[in-house]
Amino acid sequence: MNPQNAILALVPLAPALYLILPHLSDPVIIITVAISILSFVITALLIPQTKDLNIKANLFGRDLNKGEQGKKMQVPESMGIVPGTTWVVTVCLLQVLVLSISPSNAKTMEWNAGLFSSCFMLFLGFADDVLELRWRYKLILPCLAALPLLTAYHGLTTIVVPKPFRSIIGSIPFLDWLSVTDNSDVIASGVITILELGILYRVYMLLMAIFCSNTINILAGINGLEAGQTFVIACAVLVHNLIELDGEFRDSHLFSLIYIVPFIATTLGLLCHNWYPSQVFVGDTFTYFAGMTLAVVGVLGHFSKTLMLFFIPQWLNFFISVPQLLFLHCPRHRIPKYNEKTKLLESSKNFTLLNAVLEITGPMSEENLCKVMMAIQIVSCAFGFYVRYHLSKLFY
């Protein structure tokens, strides 16, 4: 990554850097930031040292967006194992240091459960890269990895019903028993404000883990896109944590912050080598691990709905992809088409957000396309904040 692109990478991180300044007197945050910087350096240095090992193990891919020359190159695959492993070690170290400052058995249990889910997904993602599992099995992997997260969750299982739907839901007979209100007048009026979902809430958490783990994996195909979108979303999560850090749910957001800061650092270390022109590919190892880690911080940080607002491009890509995923022919690679004459990427007519963007903008270089996608991700996260802190007041 050249210096110009390195500066661009700091754009989504800039708000977090500004918001974290007033909290640098907190020893927990100081320790987290310091060790995370170290994890960035370790990740950035380890990747060049280990990438040849993957090639020797036949874990490499071809850069199809570079024409015939790219098809001849062997690019190390599954390099997400490096930032993933570094992150696991970093979080374990932070657990020892942070819990020595403020010990909590409940926090330790959730911490270990989230760590185990991310670690399990890292392992399963690497297994997928090696075994090349079919798509039907890819839906099962996050279910297995999410089990520790689901069993350790002891938070609320209630949801606040948006105002426009309160009378509608209250008119559905079989939903009456889900209401947690004891006010007979409210029940008689048919207006339900809070629903107790119970086991259904854990089903929602499971579906969210499946979505997060797979959605980053299917919005892929150009250099830097998987790591780039993950980096932007993680920065948005950090900004949200910092905004809410002085609120009533400080402990939950501090937990999320301790998870997400080293995750941002290790992802940035990977992005330095994965940006155009990629020296390494992240593989399913990283995409599954990244998605599960984001799901973990959303669930245990108790802001899963806000997290989904940061996934707007991923939601768009999912809905665009549904026809090919369920009905139409779905080729192994749905990436844009490389034009040997113009050296630009063109739409391949496959149902993806990348091809939709190219249909609107016309052909462009791979690097510029990735920058456009990063801009879309940043704007989408900014819109997510607007919905969370302004439009939400109309519904809650």
Coordinates of C-alpha atoms in Angstrom, one line a residue:
M1 CA 0.0 0.0 0.0
N2 CA 1.5 3.3 -1.1
P3 CA 1.5 6.4 1.2
Q4 CA -1.4 8.0 -0.6
N5 CA -3.6 4.9 -0.1
A6 CA -2.4 4.6 3.5
I7 CA -3.7 8.2 4.2
L8 CA -7.0 7.3 2.6
A9 CA -7.3 4.3 4.9
L10 CA -7.2 6.6 7.8
V11 CA -10.4 8.4 6.7
P12 CA -12.9 6.0 8.3
L13 CA -10.6 5.8 11.4
A14 CA -10.4 9.6 11.8
P15 CA -13.7 10.1 13.7
A16 CA -12.7 7.3 16.2
L17 CA -9.3 8.9 16.7
Y18 CA -11.0 12.2 17.6
L19 CA -13.5 10.6 19.9
I20 CA -11.0 8.5 21.8
L21 CA -8.9 11.4 22.9
P22 CA -11.0 12.3 25.9
H23 CA -10.8 8.7 27.1
L24 CA -7.1 8.3 27.0
S25 CA -6.9 8.8 30.8
D26 CA -8.7 5.5 31.2
P27 CA -6.0 2.8 31.8
V28 CA -8.1 0.1 30.1
I29 CA -8.3 2.1 26.9
I30 CA -4.6 3.1 27.0
I31 CA -3.6 -0.6 27.4
T32 CA -6.0 -1.6 24.6
V33 CA -4.7 1.0 22.1
A34 CA -1.0 0.3 22.9
I35 CA -1.3 -3.4 22.5
S36 CA -3.4 -3.0 19.4
I37 CA -0.7 -0.9 17.8
L38 CA 1.7 -3.6 18.5
S39 CA -0.6 -6.2 16.9
F40 CA -0.8 -4.1 13.8
V41 CA 3.0 -4.1 13.5
I42 CA 3.2 -7.8 14.1
T43 CA 0.5 -8.6 11.5
A44 CA 2.1 -6.3 8.9
L45 CA 5.5 -7.9 9.5
L46 CA 4.4 -11.6 9.7
I47 CA 2.4 -11.7 6.5
P48 CA 5.5 -11.3 4.2
Q49 CA 7.4 -13.9 6.3
T50 CA 4.6 -16.5 6.1
K51 CA 3.1 -16.2 2.7
D52 CA 5.5 -18.5 1.0
L53 CA 4.5 -21.3 3.4
N54 CA 1.0 -21.1 2.0
I55 CA 2.3 -21.4 -1.6
K56 CA 4.3 -24.5 -0.6
A57 CA 1.1 -26.0 0.9
N58 CA -0.7 -25.3 -2.5
L59 CA -2.8 -22.6 -0.8
F60 CA -2.7 -20.0 -3.6
G61 CA -5.0 -18.4 -6.0
R62 CA -4.9 -16.6 -9.4
D63 CA -5.6 -12.9 -9.8
L64 CA -8.3 -13.2 -12.5
N65 CA -8.7 -9.4 -12.8
K66 CA -5.2 -9.0 -14.1
G67 CA -5.7 -10.7 -17.4
E68 CA -3.5 -13.5 -18.7
Q69 CA -0.6 -12.2 -16.7
G70 CA -2.6 -12.4 -13.5
K71 CA -3.7 -16.0 -14.3
K72 CA 0.0 -17.1 -14.3
M73 CA 0.8 -15.6 -10.9
Q74 CA 0.5 -17.6 -7.7
V75 CA -0.9 -15.3 -5.0
P76 CA -0.8 -16.7 -1.4
E77 CA -4.3 -17.6 -0.3
S78 CA -5.9 -17.9 3.2
M79 CA -3.6 -15.2 4.7
G80 CA -6.4 -14.2 7.0
I81 CA -5.0 -16.8 9.3
V82 CA -2.2 -14.3 10.3
P83 CA -4.4 -11.4 11.5
G84 CA -6.9 -13.9 13.0
T85 CA -4.2 -15.6 15.1
T86 CA -2.7 -12.3 16.1
W87 CA -6.1 -11.0 17.1
V88 CA -6.8 -14.1 19.3
V89 CA -3.4 -13.7 21.1
T90 CA -3.9 -10.0 21.5
V91 CA -7.4 -10.4 23.0
C92 CA -6.2 -13.1 25.4
L93 CA -3.4 -10.8 26.6
L94 CA -5.9 -8.0 27.0
Q95 CA -8.2 -10.2 29.0
V96 CA -5.4 -10.9 31.5
L97 CA -4.5 -7.2 31.8
V98 CA -8.0 -5.7 31.7
L99 CA -9.6 -8.2 34.1
S100 CA -6.7 -7.7 36.5
I101 CA -7.8 -4.0 36.7
S102 CA -11.6 -4.7 37.0
P103 CA -12.3 -8.4 37.6
S104 CA -15.7 -9.8 36.7
N105 CA -16.8 -13.4 36.5
A106 CA -19.7 -12.6 34.2
K107 CA -17.5 -10.5 31.9
T108 CA -14.9 -13.4 31.8
M109 CA -17.6 -15.9 30.7
E110 CA -18.9 -13.7 27.9
W111 CA -15.3 -12.7 26.9
N112 CA -14.3 -16.4 26.6
A113 CA -17.5 -17.3 24.7
G114 CA -17.0 -14.5 22.2
L115 CA -13.3 -15.4 21.8
F116 CA -14.1 -19.1 21.3
S117 CA -16.7 -18.3 18.6
S118 CA -14.3 -16.1 16.7
C119 CA -11.5 -18.6 17.1
F120 CA -13.8 -21.5 16.0
M121 CA -14.8 -19.6 12.9
L122 CA -11.2 -18.8 12.1
F123 CA -10.5 -22.5 12.2
L124 CA -13.6 -23.5 10.2
G125 CA -12.8 -20.8 7.6
F126 CA -9.3 -22.2 7.2
A127 CA -10.7 -25.7 6.8
D128 CA -13.0 -24.3 4.1
D129 CA -10.1 -22.9 2.2
V130 CA -8.3 -26.2 2.4
L131 CA -11.3 -28.5 1.7
E132 CA -13.2 -26.1 -0.6
L133 CA -16.6 -26.9 0.9
R134 CA -19.8 -26.4 -1.0
W135 CA -22.1 -23.5 -0.4
R136 CA -24.7 -25.6 1.5
Y137 CA -22.1 -26.4 4.1
K138 CA -21.0 -22.8 4.4
L139 CA -24.3 -22.0 6.1
I140 CA -23.7 -24.7 8.7
L141 CA -20.2 -23.5 9.8
P142 CA -21.4 -20.2 11.4
C143 CA -24.1 -22.2 13.3
L144 CA -21.5 -24.3 14.9
A145 CA -19.2 -21.4 15.7
A146 CA -22.1 -19.4 17.2
L147 CA -23.0 -22.0 19.8
P148 CA -20.7 -20.7 22.5
L149 CA -22.0 -17.2 21.9
L150 CA -25.6 -18.3 22.2
T151 CA -25.1 -20.4 25.4
A152 CA -23.1 -17.6 27.2
Y153 CA -25.6 -14.8 26.4
H154 CA -27.5 -13.8 29.5
G155 CA -28.7 -10.4 28.4
L156 CA -32.2 -9.2 27.7
T157 CA -34.3 -11.1 25.2
T158 CA -36.9 -8.4 24.7
I159 CA -37.3 -5.9 21.9
V160 CA -39.0 -2.5 21.8
V161 CA -41.7 -2.5 19.1
P162 CA -41.5 0.5 16.7
K163 CA -44.4 2.9 17.1
P164 CA -46.0 2.3 13.7
F165 CA -46.3 -1.5 14.4
R166 CA -47.4 -1.5 18.0
S167 CA -51.2 -1.5 17.3
I168 CA -50.7 -3.9 14.4
I169 CA -48.8 -6.4 16.5
G170 CA -51.3 -5.9 19.4
S171 CA -54.1 -6.9 17.1
I172 CA -52.5 -10.3 16.3
P173 CA -54.1 -12.7 18.9
F174 CA -51.3 -15.2 19.3
L175 CA -48.7 -12.4 20.0
D176 CA -50.5 -11.3 23.2
W177 CA -48.6 -13.7 25.3
L178 CA -45.3 -12.2 24.2
S179 CA -46.1 -8.8 25.7
V180 CA -44.1 -8.2 28.9
T181 CA -46.4 -5.4 30.3
D182 CA -48.5 -5.9 33.4
N183 CA -50.7 -3.0 32.7
S184 CA -54.2 -4.3 31.9
D185 CA -55.2 -1.1 30.3
V186 CA -52.4 -1.3 27.8
I187 CA -53.2 -4.9 27.0
A188 CA -56.9 -4.1 26.5
S189 CA -56.0 -1.2 24.2
G190 CA -54.2 -3.7 21.9
V191 CA -51.0 -1.7 21.9
I192 CA -47.8 -3.7 22.6
T193 CA -44.6 -1.8 23.2
I194 CA -42.3 -4.5 24.4
L195 CA -42.1 -8.1 23.3
E196 CA -40.4 -10.9 25.2
L197 CA -38.9 -13.2 22.4
G198 CA -37.2 -15.7 24.7
I199 CA -35.7 -18.5 22.6
L200 CA -36.6 -16.6 19.4
Y201 CA -34.1 -13.9 20.3
R202 CA -31.4 -16.5 20.3
V203 CA -32.6 -17.7 16.9
Y204 CA -32.3 -14.1 15.7
M205 CA -28.7 -14.0 17.1
L206 CA -27.9 -17.2 15.2
L207 CA -29.3 -15.8 11.9
M208 CA -27.3 -12.6 12.4
A209 CA -24.1 -14.6 12.9
I210 CA -24.8 -16.6 9.7
F211 CA -25.5 -13.3 7.8
C212 CA -22.4 -11.5 9.0
S213 CA -20.1 -14.4 8.4
N214 CA -21.4 -15.0 4.8
T215 CA -22.2 -11.6 3.6
I216 CA -18.6 -10.3 3.7
N217 CA -17.6 -13.5 1.8
I218 CA -20.1 -12.9 -1.1
L219 CA -19.2 -9.2 -1.5
A220 CA -15.8 -10.0 -2.8
G221 CA -13.9 -10.4 -6.0
I222 CA -11.5 -7.5 -6.3
N223 CA -8.2 -6.6 -4.5
G224 CA -8.8 -5.1 -1.0
L225 CA -12.6 -5.4 -0.9
E226 CA -13.1 -8.0 1.8
A227 CA -10.5 -6.5 4.2
G228 CA -11.5 -2.9 3.2
Q229 CA -15.2 -3.3 3.9
T230 CA -14.4 -5.0 7.2
F231 CA -12.1 -2.2 8.2
V232 CA -14.7 0.5 7.6
I233 CA -17.5 -1.4 9.4
A234 CA -15.2 -2.1 12.4
C235 CA -14.3 1.7 12.5
A236 CA -18.0 2.5 12.6
V237 CA -18.5 0.1 15.5
L238 CA -15.6 1.7 17.3
V239 CA -17.2 5.2 16.8
H240 CA -20.5 3.9 18.1
N241 CA -18.8 2.4 21.2
L242 CA -17.0 5.7 21.9
I243 CA -20.2 7.7 21.6
E244 CA -22.0 5.4 24.0
L245 CA -19.1 4.9 26.4
D246 CA -20.3 7.5 28.9
G247 CA -23.9 6.1 28.8
E248 CA -25.7 3.6 31.0
F249 CA -24.3 0.6 29.1
R250 CA -20.7 1.5 29.5
D251 CA -19.5 -2.0 30.4
S252 CA -21.0 -3.5 27.3
H253 CA -19.5 -0.9 25.0
L254 CA -16.1 -1.1 26.8
F255 CA -16.2 -4.8 26.2
S256 CA -16.9 -4.2 22.5
L257 CA -14.2 -1.6 22.3
I258 CA -11.6 -4.0 23.7
Y259 CA -12.5 -6.5 21.1
I260 CA -12.8 -4.1 18.1
V261 CA -9.7 -2.0 18.5
P262 CA -7.2 -4.9 18.0
F263 CA -9.5 -6.2 15.3
I264 CA -9.1 -2.9 13.4
A265 CA -5.4 -3.0 13.9
T266 CA -4.9 -6.5 12.6
T267 CA -7.3 -5.9 9.7
L268 CA -5.3 -2.8 8.7
G269 CA -2.1 -4.9 8.9
L270 CA -3.7 -7.3 6.4
L271 CA -5.1 -4.5 4.2
C272 CA -1.5 -3.2 3.7
H273 CA -0.7 -6.4 1.8
N274 CA -4.2 -7.0 0.3
W275 CA -4.8 -3.6 -1.3
Y276 CA -4.3 -3.3 -5.0
P277 CA -2.2 -4.9 -6.4
S278 CA -2.7 -7.7 -3.8
Q279 CA 0.4 -9.5 -2.6
V280 CA -1.9 -11.9 -0.7
F281 CA -5.5 -13.1 -0.7
V282 CA -7.5 -13.1 2.6
G283 CA -9.4 -16.3 1.8
D284 CA -12.6 -17.6 3.5
T285 CA -10.4 -17.8 6.6
F286 CA -10.6 -14.0 7.1
T287 CA -14.1 -13.4 5.8
Y288 CA -15.7 -15.9 8.2
F289 CA -13.6 -14.8 11.1
A290 CA -14.3 -11.2 10.5
G291 CA -18.0 -11.7 10.1
M292 CA -18.2 -13.7 13.3
T293 CA -16.1 -11.2 15.3
L294 CA -18.4 -8.3 14.2
A295 CA -21.4 -10.5 15.2
V296 CA -19.9 -11.1 18.6
V297 CA -19.3 -7.5 19.4
G298 CA -22.8 -6.6 18.2
V299 CA -24.5 -9.3 20.4
L300 CA -22.4 -9.0 23.5
G301 CA -22.2 -5.2 23.2
H302 CA -26.0 -5.2 22.9
F303 CA -26.3 -3.1 19.7
S304 CA -27.1 -5.8 17.1
K305 CA -29.7 -3.6 15.4
T306 CA -27.2 -0.7 15.1
L307 CA -24.6 -3.1 13.7
M308 CA -27.0 -4.2 10.9
L309 CA -27.2 -0.5 9.9
F310 CA -23.5 -0.6 9.1
F311 CA -24.1 -3.6 6.7
I312 CA -26.3 -1.7 4.1
P313 CA -24.0 -2.5 1.1
Q314 CA -23.9 -6.1 2.2
W315 CA -27.7 -6.2 2.5
L316 CA -27.9 -4.7 -1.0
N317 CA -25.5 -7.2 -2.4
F318 CA -27.4 -10.0 -0.7
F319 CA -30.8 -9.0 -2.2
I320 CA -29.2 -8.5 -5.6
S321 CA -27.6 -11.9 -5.4
V322 CA -30.8 -13.8 -4.4
P323 CA -31.9 -14.7 -7.9
Q324 CA -28.6 -16.4 -8.7
L325 CA -28.2 -17.9 -5.3
L326 CA -31.6 -19.6 -5.4
F327 CA -32.9 -19.8 -9.0
L328 CA -30.6 -18.8 -11.8
H329 CA -27.3 -20.4 -12.8
C330 CA -24.6 -19.3 -10.4
P331 CA -21.0 -19.6 -11.7
R332 CA -18.1 -20.2 -9.3
H333 CA -16.8 -16.7 -9.9
R334 CA -19.2 -13.8 -10.3
I335 CA -16.5 -11.2 -10.5
P336 CA -16.5 -8.4 -13.1
K337 CA -15.0 -9.1 -16.5
Y338 CA -11.4 -7.9 -17.3
N339 CA -11.0 -6.2 -20.7
E340 CA -7.5 -7.0 -22.0
K341 CA -7.5 -4.1 -24.4
T342 CA -8.6 -1.3 -22.1
K343 CA -7.2 -2.9 -18.9
L344 CA -10.4 -2.0 -17.2
L345 CA -13.1 -4.0 -15.4
E346 CA -16.5 -4.3 -17.0
S347 CA -19.8 -5.7 -15.8
S348 CA -20.0 -9.5 -16.2
K349 CA -23.9 -9.3 -15.9
N350 CA -23.8 -11.4 -12.8
F351 CA -26.1 -10.4 -9.9
T352 CA -23.7 -8.6 -7.6
L353 CA -23.3 -5.1 -6.2
L354 CA -19.9 -4.8 -8.0
N355 CA -21.5 -5.4 -11.4
A356 CA -24.4 -3.1 -10.5
V357 CA -21.9 -0.3 -9.8
L358 CA -20.1 -1.0 -13.1
E359 CA -23.5 -0.9 -14.9
I360 CA -24.0 2.6 -13.5
T361 CA -20.5 4.0 -13.8
G362 CA -19.2 2.2 -16.8
P363 CA -15.8 0.4 -16.9
M364 CA -13.1 1.4 -14.4
S365 CA -9.8 0.1 -13.0
E366 CA -9.8 -2.4 -10.3
E367 CA -8.3 0.0 -7.8
N368 CA -10.8 2.7 -8.5
L369 CA -13.7 0.3 -8.3
C370 CA -12.5 -0.7 -4.8
K371 CA -12.2 3.0 -3.8
V372 CA -15.8 3.5 -5.0
M373 CA -16.9 0.5 -2.9
M374 CA -15.1 1.9 0.1
A375 CA -16.8 5.3 -0.4
I376 CA -20.2 3.5 -0.6
Q377 CA -19.4 1.7 2.6
I378 CA -18.3 4.9 4.4
V379 CA -21.4 6.8 3.2
S380 CA -23.6 3.9 4.2
C381 CA -22.2 3.8 7.7
A382 CA -22.7 7.5 8.0
F383 CA -26.3 7.0 7.0
G384 CA -26.5 4.3 9.6
F385 CA -25.5 6.7 12.3
Y386 CA -28.1 9.2 11.1
V387 CA -30.8 6.5 11.3
R388 CA -29.5 5.4 14.7
Y389 CA -29.3 8.8 16.4
H390 CA -32.0 10.8 14.5
L391 CA -34.6 8.9 12.5
S392 CA -34.9 6.3 15.3
K393 CA -36.6 8.9 17.5
L394 CA -39.6 8.8 15.1
F395 CA -40.0 5.0 15.8
Y396 CA -39.0 4.5 19.4

